[in-house]
């Protein structure tokens, strides 16, 4: 039982990070029907910027408490990612807004490759280690180990998701976003500044991505110019699983994917008598994704595409 | 139809290019002998790859400075560095590229997973390949007369690790994780065999991949099986987070690894959680190598800290040059005939090859991470 609890906790922690990144995919898709493949790289840049700031702070002021150093890193990573996403949208996607849908998709892949290589030039090709500055408290719940960091990751993710939900449902900007998602033309006719709403969507997604990036690098103790790729792929799958374009769906999809992966990798070997090993972790997660899509093509919480259009 | 023409045109161009290379063997074309060096120069293993290339480059620069004479004429060595990205697919492409560029020999590749597919290309082209660091048994077991290595192979290393785990670390319940690469899997298989022979019980065999960072699921499952030792067949980018996650999950089991973990980067990535991790490295510790301290001085003056295999890449170049001197030629066929006779005192110890191309009497040394550095535990022969 304690092993099961532990796997569940493992899955929830990773899942909440997936969910945060998935939000960025789903928000952009909801409004532009564009899959922003560069989003994983924005997460990576967030982690890298934060790590650089942390490194500099630790070098110049070694007496600062660790938590403060990390928060400072995060606070600088967020605006950096916001500026980056704003620029990407303006340069790479806006000129193509009226182009066939395939064009911005290819551009997104291009931006993703450019960002990866830029990061490689700036931060080098090595793994950058996350300095051990965070408190390393551990607790035991139902026989499972949970660290302070894990609790912070889950709580902060949930708060961020709640905040985003409030923003979308309860504010003027949120209403403008929902209106733009429903119909860009009509929203424009009603006086919504669509360009600004789209920019805001990218920027908000990037801020959340920066947070997720710092969490990932703190959790695994490292960052790397390539880390955004797999993370982005998983988060994108999570968004699709939950129903892309749907914010609650991204959260649910992320958490589910994390848990499925953890349970899959943890139990698949024993369940199949060693026939399938834990290297089928990803296969297991994507198999569930396919299964869901077969029965619910628009994802768990997604609306039917026919009704939306 | 058009594609077909294009293809045949390309093929012709390629054939012409090849023919062009064949016309002027390196020896006569201005006394420059090209040697290839292949290792991942991009991606997660860049630091180790660059280390290999630097080791080879140091040797080449030294030999050029001393002046090398073959067939009565002075010759210069030129090292062509290629990046195989640690990808088997890329490895065969760059191998072909080097063959086309007319290299007379190749020092490389770094990973077993890239060395093995590339070895077929060098074999078909008839040029010698000396890998400084590929340790998978399969590499020299293919029967290629062109495949050599200067490092103890996985059978030798895995055997030492398995015995050490059971006899010296008193492990009873052992969990094994490998990263499904030729290196990781091969090492883990040899370890498993040796550990079982020595009387250890293997309670779990788990797998990951060489890009993963999350091992909590498999580690939790291992914890549930009450393992007191976790063996990881893989590299430091995975080993570092793995060491951290073991502590975080409250696993009391010790982490044991091969030469993929025994480097500076692992200590950096694992941080405080590296403490107590045991890892092996084929050969002797750099400072107990006959030429170790001297090599360290030369290397660090030029390239900075030694990661792990640089001395072996260096020795591989000298072994190759020894064969060239014996043949008094850089012609691949003649060099190949002399390689089995190579007998030099390298930085890492005497370099001699057996009939398969494996190094004779390779030693394996075990280290423990203590206070942020690797401390020698013992050397096993």
Coordinates of N, CA and C in Angstrom, one line a residue, chain A residues 3 6-7 10 14 120 125-129 136 138 143 145 147 150 218-222 224-226 261-262 265-266 270 277-279 281-282, chain B residues 41-44 46-47 180 206-207 209 211 213-214 216-218 220-221 223-225 237-238 241 244-245 247-250 265 268-269 273 307:
Chain A
X3 N 3.7 1.6 -1.1 CA 4.4 1.7 -2.4 C 3.4 2.4 -3.4
X6 N 3.2 6.0 -2.7 CA 4.4 6.7 -3.2 C 4.3 6.9 -4.7
X7 N 3.8 5.9 -5.4 CA 3.7 6.0 -6.8 C 2.7 7.1 -7.2
X10 N 4.4 10.4 -6.5 CA 5.4 10.6 -7.7 C 4.6 11.2 -8.9
X14 N 4.9 15.0 -10.8 CA 5.2 15.2 -12.2 C 4.0 15.7 -13.0
X120 N 21.8 26.3 -26.5 CA 23.0 25.5 -26.5 C 24.2 26.5 -26.6
X125 N 26.5 22.9 -23.8 CA 25.9 21.6 -24.1 C 25.8 20.7 -22.9
X126 N 26.4 21.2 -21.8 CA 26.5 20.3 -20.6 C 25.2 20.4 -19.8
X127 N 24.9 19.4 -19.0 CA 23.8 19.5 -18.1 C 24.3 20.5 -17.0
X128 N 23.3 21.4 -16.7 CA 23.6 22.4 -15.7 C 23.0 21.9 -14.4
X129 N 23.7 21.9 -13.3 CA 23.1 21.3 -12.1 C 22.5 22.4 -11.3
X136 N 15.8 20.7 2.5 CA 15.6 19.3 2.1 C 14.7 18.6 3.1
X138 N 11.8 16.3 4.8 CA 11.1 15.2 4.3 C 10.0 14.8 5.3
X143 N 3.2 6.0 5.0 CA 4.4 5.2 4.6 C 5.1 5.6 3.3
X145 N 7.2 8.7 1.2 CA 8.1 9.8 1.5 C 7.6 11.0 0.6
X147 N 8.8 15.2 0.0 CA 9.7 16.2 0.4 C 9.0 17.6 0.4
X150 N 8.4 18.8 -3.1 CA 7.3 18.2 -3.8 C 5.9 18.8 -3.4
X218 N 14.5 22.3 -10.4 CA 14.7 22.1 -9.0 C 14.4 20.6 -8.6
X219 N 13.4 20.1 -9.2 CA 12.9 18.7 -8.8 C 14.0 17.7 -9.2
X220 N 14.5 17.8 -10.4 CA 15.4 16.8 -10.9 C 16.9 17.2 -10.7
X221 N 17.1 18.4 -10.2 CA 18.4 18.9 -9.9 C 19.3 19.2 -11.1
X222 N 18.6 19.4 -12.2 CA 19.4 19.7 -13.4 C 18.6 20.4 -14.5
X224 N 18.9 21.5 -18.9 CA 19.7 21.2 -20.1 C 19.0 21.8 -21.3
X225 N 19.7 22.2 -22.3 CA 19.1 22.9 -23.4 C 18.1 22.0 -24.1
X226 N 18.1 20.7 -23.9 CA 17.3 19.8 -24.6 C 16.0 19.4 -23.8
X261 N 1.7 7.5 -15.9 CA 3.1 7.1 -16.2 C 3.8 6.5 -15.0
X262 N 3.5 7.0 -13.8 CA 4.2 6.5 -12.6 C 3.6 5.1 -12.3
X265 N 4.9 2.7 -15.1 CA 6.3 2.3 -15.0 C 6.5 1.4 -13.7
X266 N 5.7 1.7 -12.7 CA 5.9 1.0 -11.4 C 5.4 -0.4 -11.4
X270 N 5.6 -6.1 -13.2 CA 5.1 -7.1 -12.3 C 3.8 -7.7 -12.9
X277 N 8.7 -4.5 -19.6 CA 9.4 -3.9 -18.5 C 9.1 -2.4 -18.4
X278 N 9.8 -1.7 -17.4 CA 9.5 -0.3 -17.2 C 10.0 0.6 -18.3
X279 N 10.7 0.0 -19.3 CA 11.0 0.9 -20.4 C 9.8 1.1 -21.3
X281 N 7.3 2.6 -20.1 CA 6.6 3.7 -19.4 C 5.9 4.7 -20.4
X282 N 6.7 5.1 -21.4 CA 6.1 6.1 -22.3 C 5.1 5.4 -23.2
Chain B
X41 N 29.7 15.3 -29.8 CA 30.1 16.6 -29.5 C 28.9 17.6 -29.3
X42 N 27.7 17.0 -29.4 CA 26.5 17.7 -29.1 C 25.7 16.8 -28.3
X43 N 24.7 17.3 -27.5 CA 23.9 16.5 -26.7 C 24.4 16.2 -25.3
X44 N 23.7 15.4 -24.6 CA 24.0 15.2 -23.2 C 25.4 14.8 -22.8
X46 N 28.2 15.5 -24.4 CA 29.2 16.4 -25.0 C 30.5 16.5 -24.2
X47 N 30.4 16.6 -22.9 CA 31.6 16.8 -22.1 C 32.5 15.6 -22.2
X180 N 19.1 0.8 -21.5 CA 18.7 0.1 -22.8 C 19.7 0.6 -24.0
X206 N 14.9 -3.4 -13.8 CA 14.2 -2.3 -14.4 C 14.9 -1.6 -15.5
X207 N 14.2 -0.8 -16.3 CA 14.8 -0.1 -17.5 C 14.4 1.3 -17.6
X209 N 15.7 5.1 -20.1 CA 16.4 5.4 -21.4 C 17.4 6.5 -21.2
X211 N 17.7 9.4 -22.1 CA 17.3 10.8 -22.1 C 16.4 11.1 -20.8
X213 N 14.9 11.7 -17.0 CA 15.4 12.3 -15.8 C 14.6 11.8 -14.6
X214 N 13.5 11.1 -14.9 CA 12.6 10.7 -13.8 C 12.6 9.2 -13.6
X216 N 11.6 8.0 -10.4 CA 10.9 7.8 -9.2 C 10.0 6.5 -9.2
X217 N 9.4 6.3 -10.4 CA 8.5 5.2 -10.5 C 9.2 3.9 -10.3
X218 N 10.3 3.7 -11.0 CA 11.1 2.4 -10.9 C 11.8 2.3 -9.6
X220 N 10.7 3.5 -6.8 CA 9.7 3.2 -5.8 C 9.4 1.7 -5.8
X221 N 9.2 1.2 -7.0 CA 9.0 -0.2 -7.2 C 10.1 -1.0 -6.6
X223 N 12.1 -0.1 -4.2 CA 12.0 0.1 -2.7 C 11.0 -1.0 -2.2
X224 N 9.9 -1.2 -2.9 CA 8.9 -2.1 -2.5 C 9.4 -3.5 -2.4
X225 N 10.5 -3.8 -3.2 CA 11.1 -5.1 -3.2 C 12.2 -5.3 -2.2
X237 N 24.3 11.7 -16.8 CA 23.1 12.5 -16.8 C 21.9 11.8 -16.2
X238 N 21.9 10.5 -16.2 CA 20.8 9.8 -15.6 C 21.2 9.4 -14.1
X241 N 20.5 12.4 -11.3 CA 19.2 12.5 -10.7 C 18.7 11.2 -10.0
X244 N 19.9 11.3 -6.5 CA 19.0 12.3 -5.7 C 17.7 11.7 -5.4
X245 N 17.1 11.0 -6.4 CA 15.7 10.5 -6.2 C 15.7 9.3 -5.2
X247 N 17.6 9.1 -2.6 CA 17.6 9.7 -1.2 C 16.2 10.2 -0.9
X248 N 15.6 10.9 -1.9 CA 14.3 11.6 -1.7 C 13.2 10.6 -1.4
X249 N 13.3 9.4 -2.0 CA 12.3 8.4 -1.7 C 12.6 7.6 -0.5
X250 N 13.7 7.9 0.2 CA 14.1 7.2 1.4 C 14.6 5.8 1.2
X265 N 31.2 15.0 -13.6 CA 29.9 15.5 -13.8 C 28.9 14.8 -13.0
X268 N 28.7 16.4 -9.7 CA 28.1 17.7 -9.7 C 26.6 17.6 -9.8
X269 N 26.1 16.7 -10.6 CA 24.7 16.5 -10.8 C 24.0 15.9 -9.6
X273 N 24.0 14.1 -2.7 CA 23.5 12.7 -2.7 C 24.4 11.8 -3.4
X307 N 37.7 14.6 -18.0 CA 36.4 14.0 -17.6 C 36.6 12.5 -17.2

